[in-house]
Amino acid sequence: MDFEHDYQLKTKPSLGKRCVAGLIDYGLIMSYFFLMIYSFGEPNDEGGYSVNGWPGFSITVVWFILTIGLEQMTGSTLGNKSQGLKVAPKTDPRKSLTFGQSLKRHLLDMIDLWPFGLLGILTIKNTEYNQRLGDLWAKTVVLDKADSEQGLKQKEIKN
């Protein structure tokens, strides 16, 4: 069965769920970040605190595991899973997400989340498959598993 000819992709913005999922994911990451600053931070010349060495590097490792690692292995981050969302390749949502797709999605998180998520919301609302910039670059879509209208639908054959 040829996906390109027999099926069409249907998505919805699911903005509320996607915002909650993002808050959960980055809330966990920021909590770890502040824990590291509180536990290992040292005063710096700018009047703030810096974390160096392995404790500082661990923040990147935690970000990587909670976003790219979980998403690549399970199709969802913890936030997405809590909201019933799944990330899948746009070319065929029946397939699993690749490491490269997940990496591309999350490398653009800071751009999509700026300012206050407005850029991500605007791109989700104004793209055909409700994709943010990271999704557009990675060629992925976010699907609500509870919504039976999303995903691949067989095309109607017109006689």
Coordinates of C-alpha atoms in Angstrom, one line a residue:
M1 CA 0.0 0.0 0.0
D2 CA 1.5 3.3 -1.1
F3 CA 1.2 6.0 1.6
E4 CA 1.5 8.8 -0.9
H5 CA -1.4 7.7 -3.0
D6 CA -3.8 5.8 -0.7
Y7 CA -3.6 7.8 2.5
Q8 CA -3.7 11.4 3.6
L9 CA -2.3 12.9 6.8
K10 CA -4.7 14.7 9.2
T11 CA -3.5 16.7 12.2
K12 CA -4.9 19.3 14.6
P13 CA -3.1 22.1 16.5
S14 CA -3.8 20.6 20.0
L15 CA -2.3 23.9 21.3
G16 CA -3.5 23.4 24.9
K17 CA -2.0 20.0 25.2
R18 CA 1.2 21.0 23.4
C19 CA 1.7 24.0 25.7
V20 CA 1.1 21.9 28.9
A21 CA 3.5 19.2 27.5
G22 CA 6.2 21.9 26.9
L23 CA 5.7 23.4 30.4
I24 CA 6.1 19.9 31.9
D25 CA 9.2 19.1 29.9
Y26 CA 11.0 22.4 30.4
G27 CA 9.8 22.7 34.0
L28 CA 11.6 19.4 34.7
I29 CA 14.7 20.6 32.9
M30 CA 14.7 24.0 34.6
S31 CA 14.1 22.4 38.0
Y32 CA 17.3 20.3 37.5
F33 CA 19.1 23.4 36.3
F34 CA 18.2 25.4 39.4
L35 CA 19.1 22.4 41.6
M36 CA 22.6 22.3 40.0
I37 CA 23.1 26.0 40.5
Y38 CA 21.9 25.8 44.1
S39 CA 24.1 22.7 44.8
F40 CA 27.2 23.5 42.8
G41 CA 27.0 27.1 41.8
E42 CA 29.9 29.5 42.5
P43 CA 29.6 33.3 42.3
N44 CA 30.8 34.8 39.0
D45 CA 32.0 38.3 38.0
E46 CA 28.5 39.4 36.8
G47 CA 27.0 38.9 40.2
G48 CA 25.3 35.6 39.4
Y49 CA 26.3 32.0 39.8
S50 CA 28.1 29.6 37.4
V51 CA 28.2 25.8 37.4
N52 CA 31.3 24.4 35.8
G53 CA 32.7 20.9 35.1
W54 CA 30.6 17.8 35.3
P55 CA 27.7 19.4 37.2
G56 CA 27.4 22.0 34.5
F57 CA 27.7 19.4 31.7
S58 CA 25.0 17.2 33.5
I59 CA 22.4 19.9 32.6
T60 CA 23.0 19.3 28.9
V61 CA 22.9 15.5 29.5
V62 CA 19.5 15.8 31.4
W63 CA 18.1 18.0 28.6
F64 CA 19.3 15.4 26.0
I65 CA 17.8 12.5 27.8
L66 CA 14.4 14.1 28.7
T67 CA 13.9 15.5 25.2
I68 CA 15.7 13.6 22.4
G69 CA 16.4 10.3 24.2
L70 CA 12.9 9.7 25.5
E71 CA 11.2 11.0 22.3
Q72 CA 13.4 8.8 20.0
M73 CA 12.9 5.7 22.1
T74 CA 9.1 6.1 22.9
G75 CA 7.8 8.7 20.4
S76 CA 7.0 11.1 23.3
T77 CA 8.7 13.2 25.9
L78 CA 7.3 12.9 29.5
G79 CA 5.2 16.0 28.8
N80 CA 3.9 14.7 25.5
K81 CA 3.1 11.3 27.1
S82 CA 1.2 13.0 29.9
Q83 CA -1.0 14.7 27.4
G84 CA -1.5 11.8 25.1
L85 CA 0.7 13.3 22.3
K86 CA 3.0 11.4 19.9
V87 CA 5.6 12.7 17.6
A88 CA 6.0 10.8 14.3
P89 CA 7.6 11.3 10.8
K90 CA 5.4 13.3 8.5
T91 CA 6.2 11.0 5.6
D92 CA 4.6 8.1 7.4
P93 CA 3.3 8.5 11.0
R94 CA 3.1 4.7 11.3
K95 CA 6.9 4.6 11.5
S96 CA 9.1 5.4 14.5
L97 CA 10.9 8.7 14.9
T98 CA 14.6 8.6 14.1
F99 CA 17.3 10.0 16.3
G100 CA 18.1 12.7 13.7
Q101 CA 14.4 13.8 13.5
S102 CA 14.2 14.2 17.3
L103 CA 17.6 16.0 17.5
K104 CA 16.5 18.5 14.8
R105 CA 13.1 19.1 16.5
H106 CA 14.7 20.0 19.9
L107 CA 17.7 22.0 18.6
L108 CA 15.1 24.6 17.6
D109 CA 13.1 24.5 20.9
M110 CA 14.6 27.8 22.1
I111 CA 13.6 29.5 18.9
D112 CA 10.1 28.0 18.9
L113 CA 9.7 28.9 22.6
W114 CA 10.7 32.6 22.0
P115 CA 9.0 34.9 23.1
F116 CA 6.8 33.0 25.5
G117 CA 6.1 30.3 22.8
L118 CA 4.5 32.9 20.4
L119 CA 6.7 31.9 17.5
G120 CA 5.9 28.2 17.9
I121 CA 2.1 28.9 18.4
L122 CA 2.1 31.0 15.2
T123 CA 3.8 28.4 13.1
I124 CA 1.5 25.6 14.5
K125 CA -1.6 27.7 13.7
N126 CA -0.3 28.6 10.2
T127 CA 1.1 25.5 8.7
E128 CA -0.8 22.7 6.9
Y129 CA 0.1 20.0 9.4
N130 CA 0.2 22.2 12.5
Q131 CA 4.0 22.1 12.8
R132 CA 6.4 24.3 14.7
L133 CA 9.8 25.3 13.2
G134 CA 11.5 22.2 14.7
D135 CA 8.8 19.9 13.2
L136 CA 9.2 21.6 9.8
W137 CA 13.0 21.1 9.8
A138 CA 12.7 17.5 11.1
K139 CA 9.7 16.7 8.9
T140 CA 7.7 15.5 11.8
V141 CA 4.1 15.9 13.1
V142 CA 2.6 15.8 16.6
L143 CA -0.5 13.7 16.9
D144 CA -3.1 13.4 19.7
K145 CA -3.5 9.7 20.3
A146 CA -6.9 10.2 21.8
D147 CA -8.3 12.0 18.7
S148 CA -9.3 9.3 16.2
E149 CA -9.5 12.0 13.4
Q150 CA -5.7 12.5 13.5
G151 CA -3.1 10.4 11.7
L152 CA -3.4 8.6 8.5
K153 CA -6.8 8.4 6.8
Q154 CA -7.6 6.5 3.7
K155 CA -8.3 8.8 0.9
E156 CA -11.8 8.8 -0.5
I157 CA -12.0 7.4 -4.0
K158 CA -14.0 9.6 -6.3
N159 CA -15.6 7.9 -9.3

